[in-house]
Each structure stands twice: as structure tokens, then as C-alpha cells.
Amino acid sequence: MITAQSVKELREKTGAGMMDCKKALTETNGDMEKAIEVLREKGLAAAAKKADRVAAEGIVKTYISEDQKVAGIVELNCETDFVAANEEFVAFAGKLAEMASTSAAKDIESFVAEKFNETQTVQEALTALIAKLGENMTVRRFEKFVVENGVVQSYIHGGGRIGVVVELACDTASPVLAEVAKDVCMQVAAANPSFLSKNDVDNEALDKEKEIYRVQALNEGKPENIVEKMVMGRIQKYYKEVCLLEQAWVKDGDKSITKYLQEKSKEVGSPITINKFVRFERGEGIEKKEENFAEEVARQIGAK
């Protein structure tokens, strides 16, 4: 049975009209993901909205070594923005980012088991902070960067809402590298690429996009013999949206990031390449419980 709640959820995820959402769910027997694809194929959803990236509180912190060769980034979550702004909470996140830069851990379970200080592991220190500040907290994710020839750089946006770390490789030491790394950090923060290059695009995701574009073209009444050309044209546009090296540079839309790197490489005298990047956005993908403030107040009054 198609419920009003499922229709509302689909509408929030796609921005499509209520009746279109209901029809899509009916057509797919209530399958939310398939309904999203149906709406996209019909051109009724400009894109699958990031409704799964519901905001959760906390902070993203980064650490860069003085020589710009080592970096760490961490996301620490909590329940409210009040705790997210707490000095002890922020300092704890900062310490974790520095730890991440030298950690041997490969996953979050190993990371929180590492020593935080002489007497506590990260998990034990976190538990103590939870007891002190009165909110649940989690160390959600971290990443480590180490480069020999090149630099690492970071950028924090919105007081810790978004954190980015970029690792550049170059055989020639130059102050230009820090400038380029900062520009690329800003690009990643603003344009939110999913991949570094075309070669990194997941085949399953690519096949899914191709099929959606193919159905869109057919629904537009295009003949079969030109549908494939249209699909490939739209895939090229897709690359420019999701691949960092293909994206238009936010400071100069006439240049791609690849072109920008080529120009700076000539200035330095050696090729500058992006080894990797990470972009953490606080709370992305975390379902946040919706509270009715009036009901909460009524409960508290009733409890007295």
C-alpha cells in the first residue's frame, strides 16, 4: 500500500509533484529507489536530491603538520549545536584530527581503541566527555594523508560544517604548491566532486546514469539512432559534474581544474598532480530524529 508518508518522502527526495510521486510509487510497488529512477527518467526530478544527507550535529576538524607533509581529518558527532560549539568538544575533535595524521588504524574501531593519553583510549576519553557534557557522541570517520614530494592542505567551511584535505604531488618545492592546494580545497568544498578522474567513476553508477539518460532521451521522442549520441553527450556532462579534474574551476569557469593544474605546473617547472582528496560534511547520511518542540515542552511540564 502506498502511504502518504512514502509520497511525502519521495517528494522531499526528488522535488517532484505529489501526484507524480504517487504514480511513481504505484508503478514500482512502493520501491523508493526505483521510484526515484522513474521520476528521473521522466524528467520530473532534476536529480536525486541529497535527502539521505540529513543534518546531524558535530564538527569536522583538520590537522596539517608544519612542513605540510602530513594531515589528518576527523568528524566528531553530537546531538545538539550547543555541544558542537563547546570548547572541550572542539578541542577533543582537534586532538583527534592530529592523532589521525599519525594513526596506524585502518578503520574506526581500531582508531577509537588507540591511546588518547597516558591513561585512556580514544573511546574511554570519549565516554568521559559524554558523561561530562551529557550528550551521546561518536567518532564517525577519519582519514590520514602523508606525502613525500608535494604538500597537503586543508580548508574548513562554516565553522566545521565542511572539512576538506587535498594532497598534491610535485617533485619541485615551491610556495606555489600551497596556493594551488588551497585553491583545490576550495573547489572540493564548493563543487563537492565524487571522484578524482573519469577513471575513478564506479562502473555501476555510470551504467545507471547511462540507462537513465537513455530512457530520458526516448521519452523525449528522440529516434533510436541518435539516442546513444545523446547519452554519451550527457555522460560527458556528468563527468564534469562529479569528477574533480573535469570540473570547471570555481574561480574561473573558462578553465577546468586540469587546465588550472597545467598552468601552475608550467609556473613551478614540474608537473603538479592531485594524489587524493577528502571532503567530510558534518552529518551527511545520518538520519536525525525529528522532534516536536511543543510536545517536548509538554512532556517536561507533565513530568514535574
Coordinates of N, CA, C and O in Angstrom, one line a residue, residues 23-143:
K23 N 2.2 8.3 -8.4 CA 2.2 7.4 -9.6 C 3.5 6.6 -9.7 O 3.4 5.4 -10.0
A24 N 4.6 7.2 -9.4 CA 5.9 6.5 -9.5 C 5.9 5.4 -8.4 O 6.4 4.3 -8.7
L25 N 5.4 5.7 -7.2 CA 5.4 4.6 -6.2 C 4.5 3.5 -6.5 O 4.8 2.3 -6.3
T26 N 3.4 3.9 -7.1 CA 2.4 2.8 -7.6 C 3.0 2.0 -8.6 O 2.9 0.7 -8.6
E27 N 3.7 2.6 -9.6 CA 4.3 1.9 -10.7 C 5.4 0.9 -10.2 O 5.7 -0.1 -10.8
T28 N 6.1 1.3 -9.1 CA 7.2 0.5 -8.6 C 6.9 -0.3 -7.4 O 7.7 -0.8 -6.7
N29 N 5.5 -0.4 -7.1 CA 5.1 -1.2 -6.0 C 5.7 -0.7 -4.6 O 6.0 -1.5 -3.8
G30 N 5.9 0.6 -4.6 CA 6.4 1.2 -3.3 C 7.9 1.2 -3.1 O 8.4 1.6 -2.1
D31 N 8.6 0.8 -4.1 CA 10.1 0.8 -4.0 C 10.6 2.2 -4.2 O 10.6 2.7 -5.3
M32 N 11.2 2.8 -3.1 CA 11.6 4.2 -3.1 C 12.7 4.4 -4.2 O 12.6 5.4 -4.9
E33 N 13.7 3.6 -4.2 CA 14.8 3.8 -5.1 C 14.4 3.7 -6.6 O 14.8 4.5 -7.4
K34 N 13.6 2.7 -6.9 CA 13.1 2.6 -8.2 C 12.2 3.8 -8.6 O 12.2 4.2 -9.8
A35 N 11.4 4.2 -7.7 CA 10.5 5.4 -7.9 C 11.3 6.6 -8.2 O 10.9 7.4 -9.1
I36 N 12.4 6.8 -7.6 CA 13.3 7.9 -7.9 C 13.8 7.8 -9.3 O 13.9 8.8 -10.0
E37 N 14.2 6.6 -9.7 CA 14.7 6.4 -11.1 C 13.6 6.7 -12.1 O 13.9 7.3 -13.1
V38 N 12.4 6.3 -11.8 CA 11.3 6.5 -12.7 C 11.1 8.0 -12.9 O 10.9 8.5 -14.0
L39 N 11.1 8.8 -11.8 CA 10.9 10.2 -11.9 C 12.0 10.9 -12.7 O 11.8 11.8 -13.4
R40 N 13.2 10.4 -12.5 CA 14.4 11.0 -13.2 C 14.3 10.7 -14.7 O 14.5 11.5 -15.5
E41 N 13.9 9.5 -15.0 CA 13.7 9.1 -16.4 C 12.7 9.9 -17.1 O 12.8 10.2 -18.3
K42 N 11.6 10.3 -16.4 CA 10.6 11.1 -17.0 C 10.9 12.6 -16.9 O 10.1 13.4 -17.4
G43 N 12.1 12.9 -16.4 CA 12.5 14.3 -16.3 C 11.8 15.1 -15.3 O 11.8 16.3 -15.3
L44 N 11.1 14.4 -14.3 CA 10.3 15.1 -13.3 C 11.2 15.4 -12.1 O 10.7 16.1 -11.2
A45 N 12.3 14.8 -12.0 CA 13.3 15.1 -10.9 C 14.6 15.5 -11.5 O 15.2 14.8 -12.3
A46 N 15.0 16.8 -11.2 CA 16.2 17.3 -11.8 C 17.4 16.4 -11.5 O 18.3 16.2 -12.3
A47 N 17.4 15.8 -10.3 CA 18.4 14.9 -9.9 C 17.9 14.3 -8.6 O 17.0 14.8 -7.9
A48 N 18.5 13.2 -8.2 CA 18.1 12.6 -7.0 C 18.7 13.5 -5.9 O 19.8 13.6 -5.7
K49 N 17.8 14.1 -5.1 CA 18.2 15.1 -4.1 C 19.0 14.4 -3.0 O 18.8 13.2 -2.8
K50 N 19.7 15.1 -2.3 CA 20.6 14.6 -1.2 C 19.8 14.5 0.0 O 20.2 14.9 1.1
A51 N 18.6 13.9 -0.1 CA 17.7 13.8 1.1 C 18.2 12.8 2.1 O 17.8 12.8 3.3
D52 N 19.1 11.9 1.7 CA 19.7 11.0 2.6 C 20.8 11.6 3.4 O 21.3 11.0 4.4
R53 N 21.2 12.8 3.1 CA 22.2 13.5 3.8 C 21.6 14.5 4.8 O 21.8 15.7 4.8
V54 N 20.8 13.9 5.7 CA 20.1 14.7 6.8 C 21.1 15.2 7.8 O 22.0 14.5 8.2
A55 N 21.0 16.5 8.1 CA 21.9 17.1 9.0 C 22.0 16.4 10.4 O 20.9 16.1 11.0
A56 N 23.2 16.3 10.9 CA 23.4 15.9 12.3 C 24.4 16.8 12.9 O 25.2 17.4 12.1
E57 N 24.4 17.0 14.2 CA 25.3 18.0 14.8 C 26.7 17.4 15.0 O 27.0 16.2 14.9
G58 N 27.6 18.3 15.3 CA 29.0 18.0 15.5 C 30.0 18.9 14.8 O 29.6 20.0 14.5
I59 N 31.2 18.4 14.5 CA 32.2 19.2 13.8 C 33.1 18.4 13.0 O 33.4 17.2 13.3
V60 N 33.7 19.0 12.0 CA 34.8 18.4 11.2 C 36.0 19.2 11.5 O 36.0 20.4 11.4
K61 N 37.1 18.5 11.9 CA 38.3 19.2 12.2 C 39.5 18.6 11.4 O 39.5 17.4 11.0
T62 N 40.5 19.5 11.0 CA 41.6 19.0 10.3 C 42.9 19.4 11.0 O 42.9 20.3 11.9
Y63 N 44.0 18.7 10.7 CA 45.3 19.0 11.2 C 46.3 18.9 10.1 O 46.3 18.0 9.3
I64 N 47.2 19.9 10.0 CA 48.2 19.9 9.0 C 49.6 20.1 9.7 O 49.7 21.1 10.6
S65 N 50.5 19.3 9.4 CA 51.9 19.4 10.1 C 52.5 20.7 9.6 O 52.2 21.3 8.5
E66 N 53.5 21.2 10.3 CA 54.2 22.5 10.0 C 54.8 22.4 8.6 O 54.8 23.4 7.9
D67 N 55.4 21.3 8.2 CA 56.0 21.2 6.9 C 55.1 20.8 5.8 O 55.5 20.6 4.7
Q68 N 53.8 20.7 6.1 CA 52.7 20.5 5.1 C 52.9 19.1 4.4 O 52.5 19.0 3.2
K69 N 53.4 18.1 5.1 CA 53.6 16.8 4.6 C 52.7 15.8 5.1 O 52.5 14.7 4.6
V70 N 52.1 16.1 6.3 CA 51.2 15.2 7.0 C 49.9 15.9 7.4 O 49.9 17.0 7.8
A71 N 48.8 15.1 7.2 CA 47.5 15.7 7.6 C 46.6 14.7 8.1 O 46.7 13.5 7.9
G72 N 45.6 15.2 8.9 CA 44.5 14.3 9.4 C 43.2 15.1 9.4 O 43.2 16.3 9.5
I73 N 42.1 14.3 9.2 CA 40.8 14.9 9.2 C 39.9 14.0 10.0 O 40.0 12.7 9.9
V74 N 38.9 14.5 10.8 CA 38.0 13.7 11.6 C 36.7 14.4 11.6 O 36.6 15.6 11.6
E75 N 35.6 13.5 11.7 CA 34.3 14.0 12.0 C 33.9 13.5 13.4 O 33.9 12.3 13.6
L76 N 33.5 14.4 14.3 CA 33.0 14.0 15.6 C 31.6 14.5 15.7 O 31.3 15.7 15.5
N77 N 30.7 13.6 16.0 CA 29.2 14.0 16.1 C 28.7 14.1 17.5 O 29.2 13.4 18.4
C78 N 27.7 14.9 17.7 CA 27.0 15.0 18.9 C 25.5 15.3 18.6 O 25.1 15.3 17.5
E79 N 24.7 15.5 19.7 CA 23.3 15.7 19.5 C 22.8 17.1 19.2 O 21.8 17.2 18.5
T80 N 23.5 18.1 19.7 CA 23.0 19.5 19.6 C 24.1 20.4 19.2 O 25.3 20.1 19.4
D81 N 23.7 21.5 18.6 CA 24.7 22.5 18.2 C 25.3 23.2 19.4 O 26.4 23.8 19.3
F82 N 24.6 23.2 20.6 CA 25.2 23.7 21.8 C 26.5 23.0 22.2 O 27.5 23.6 22.5
V83 N 26.4 21.7 22.2 CA 27.6 20.9 22.5 C 28.6 21.0 21.4 O 29.9 21.0 21.6
A84 N 28.2 21.1 20.1 CA 29.1 21.2 19.0 C 30.0 22.4 19.1 O 31.1 22.5 18.6
A85 N 29.5 23.5 19.8 CA 30.3 24.7 20.0 C 31.0 24.7 21.3 O 31.8 25.7 21.6
N86 N 30.9 23.7 22.1 CA 31.5 23.6 23.4 C 33.1 23.6 23.2 O 33.6 22.8 22.4
E87 N 33.8 24.3 24.0 CA 35.3 24.4 23.9 C 35.9 23.0 24.1 O 36.9 22.7 23.3
E88 N 35.5 22.3 25.0 CA 36.1 20.9 25.3 C 35.8 20.0 24.1 O 36.6 19.2 23.7
F89 N 34.6 20.1 23.6 CA 34.2 19.2 22.4 C 35.1 19.5 21.2 O 35.6 18.7 20.6
V90 N 35.2 20.8 20.9 CA 36.0 21.3 19.8 C 37.5 20.9 20.0 O 38.1 20.4 19.1
A91 N 38.0 21.1 21.2 CA 39.4 20.7 21.5 C 39.6 19.2 21.3 O 40.7 18.8 20.8
F92 N 38.6 18.4 21.8 CA 38.7 17.0 21.6 C 38.8 16.6 20.2 O 39.6 15.7 19.8
A93 N 37.9 17.2 19.3 CA 37.9 16.9 17.9 C 39.3 17.3 17.3 O 39.8 16.6 16.4
G94 N 39.8 18.4 17.7 CA 41.1 18.9 17.2 C 42.2 17.9 17.5 O 43.1 17.6 16.7
K95 N 42.2 17.4 18.7 CA 43.2 16.4 19.2 C 43.0 15.1 18.3 O 44.0 14.5 17.9
L96 N 41.8 14.7 18.0 CA 41.6 13.5 17.2 C 42.1 13.7 15.8 O 42.6 12.8 15.2
A97 N 41.9 14.9 15.2 CA 42.4 15.2 13.9 C 44.0 15.0 13.9 O 44.5 14.5 12.9
E98 N 44.6 15.5 14.9 CA 46.1 15.4 15.0 C 46.5 13.9 15.1 O 47.4 13.5 14.5
M99 N 45.7 13.2 15.9 CA 46.0 11.8 16.1 C 45.8 11.0 14.8 O 46.6 10.1 14.4
A100 N 44.8 11.4 14.0 CA 44.5 10.7 12.7 C 45.7 10.9 11.8 O 45.9 10.0 10.9
S101 N 46.4 12.0 11.9 CA 47.6 12.2 10.9 C 48.7 11.2 11.1 O 49.5 11.0 10.2
T102 N 48.8 10.6 12.3 CA 49.8 9.6 12.5 C 49.3 8.2 12.9 O 50.1 7.3 13.2
S103 N 48.0 8.1 12.8 CA 47.4 6.8 13.3 C 47.8 5.6 12.3 O 47.9 5.8 11.1
A104 N 47.9 4.5 12.9 CA 48.1 3.2 12.2 C 46.8 2.5 11.9 O 46.7 1.5 11.2
A105 N 45.7 3.1 12.4 CA 44.4 2.4 12.3 C 43.9 2.4 10.8 O 44.1 3.4 10.1
K106 N 43.2 1.4 10.5 CA 42.6 1.2 9.1 C 41.1 1.4 9.2 O 40.5 1.5 8.1
D107 N 40.5 1.4 10.4 CA 39.1 1.6 10.5 C 38.8 2.3 11.8 O 39.6 2.4 12.6
I108 N 37.5 2.7 11.9 CA 37.1 3.5 13.1 C 37.2 2.7 14.4 O 37.6 3.2 15.5
E109 N 37.0 1.4 14.3 CA 37.1 0.6 15.5 C 38.5 0.5 16.1 O 38.7 0.6 17.3
S110 N 39.5 0.4 15.2 CA 40.9 0.4 15.6 C 41.3 1.8 16.1 O 42.1 1.9 17.0
F111 N 40.8 2.8 15.4 CA 41.1 4.2 15.8 C 40.7 4.5 17.2 O 41.5 5.1 18.0
V112 N 39.5 4.2 17.6 CA 39.0 4.6 18.9 C 39.6 3.7 20.0 O 39.5 4.0 21.2
A113 N 40.3 2.6 19.6 CA 41.0 1.7 20.5 C 42.4 2.2 20.8 O 43.1 1.7 21.7
E114 N 42.9 3.2 20.0 CA 44.2 3.7 20.2 C 44.3 4.6 21.5 O 43.3 5.1 22.0
K115 N 45.5 4.8 21.9 CA 45.7 5.6 23.2 C 45.5 7.1 22.9 O 46.0 7.7 21.9
F116 N 44.6 7.7 23.7 CA 44.4 9.1 23.6 C 45.3 9.9 24.5 O 45.8 11.0 24.1
N117 N 45.6 9.3 25.6 CA 46.6 9.9 26.6 C 47.2 8.7 27.3 O 47.0 7.6 27.0
E118 N 47.9 9.1 28.4 CA 48.6 8.0 29.1 C 47.7 7.0 29.8 O 48.1 5.9 30.0
T119 N 46.5 7.4 30.1 CA 45.6 6.5 30.9 C 44.4 6.1 30.1 O 43.7 5.2 30.6
Q120 N 44.1 6.7 29.0 CA 42.8 6.4 28.3 C 43.0 6.1 26.8 O 43.9 6.7 26.2
T121 N 42.1 5.3 26.3 CA 42.0 5.1 24.9 C 41.1 6.2 24.4 O 40.5 7.0 25.2
V122 N 41.0 6.4 23.0 CA 40.1 7.4 22.5 C 38.6 7.1 23.0 O 37.9 8.0 23.4
Q123 N 38.2 5.8 22.9 CA 36.9 5.5 23.4 C 36.6 5.9 24.8 O 35.6 6.4 25.2
E124 N 37.6 5.6 25.7 CA 37.5 5.9 27.1 C 37.4 7.4 27.3 O 36.6 7.9 28.1
A125 N 38.2 8.1 26.6 CA 38.2 9.6 26.7 C 36.8 10.2 26.2 O 36.3 11.1 26.8
L126 N 36.3 9.6 25.1 CA 35.0 10.0 24.6 C 33.9 9.7 25.6 O 33.0 10.5 25.8
T127 N 34.0 8.5 26.2 CA 33.0 8.2 27.2 C 33.0 9.1 28.4 O 31.9 9.5 28.9
A128 N 34.1 9.6 28.8 CA 34.3 10.5 29.9 C 33.7 11.9 29.4 O 33.0 12.6 30.2
L129 N 33.9 12.3 28.2 CA 33.3 13.5 27.7 C 31.8 13.5 27.6 O 31.1 14.5 27.9
I130 N 31.3 12.3 27.2 CA 29.9 12.1 27.1 C 29.2 12.3 28.5 O 28.2 13.0 28.7
A131 N 29.9 11.7 29.5 CA 29.4 11.8 30.9 C 29.4 13.2 31.4 O 28.5 13.7 32.0
K132 N 30.4 14.0 30.9 CA 30.6 15.4 31.4 C 29.6 16.3 30.7 O 29.0 17.2 31.4
L133 N 29.4 16.2 29.4 CA 28.6 17.1 28.6 C 27.2 16.7 28.5 O 26.3 17.4 28.1
G134 N 26.9 15.4 28.8 CA 25.5 14.9 28.8 C 24.9 14.6 27.5 O 23.6 14.6 27.4
E135 N 25.7 14.4 26.5 CA 25.1 14.0 25.2 C 25.8 12.8 24.6 O 27.0 12.6 24.9
N136 N 25.1 12.1 23.8 CA 25.8 11.0 23.0 C 26.7 11.6 22.0 O 26.4 12.6 21.4
M137 N 27.8 11.0 21.8 CA 28.8 11.4 20.8 C 29.4 10.2 20.1 O 29.6 9.1 20.7
T138 N 29.8 10.4 18.9 CA 30.5 9.3 18.2 C 31.6 9.9 17.3 O 31.5 11.0 16.7
V139 N 32.7 9.2 17.3 CA 33.8 9.5 16.3 C 33.4 8.7 15.0 O 33.5 7.5 15.0
R140 N 33.0 9.5 14.0 CA 32.3 8.8 12.9 C 33.3 8.4 11.8 O 33.2 7.3 11.3
R141 N 34.3 9.2 11.5 CA 35.2 8.8 10.4 C 36.5 9.7 10.5 O 36.5 10.7 11.1
F142 N 37.6 9.2 9.9 CA 38.8 9.9 9.9 C 39.6 9.5 8.6 O 39.3 8.5 7.9
E143 N 40.6 10.3 8.3 CA 41.5 10.0 7.1 C 42.8 10.5 7.4 O 43.0 11.6 8.1

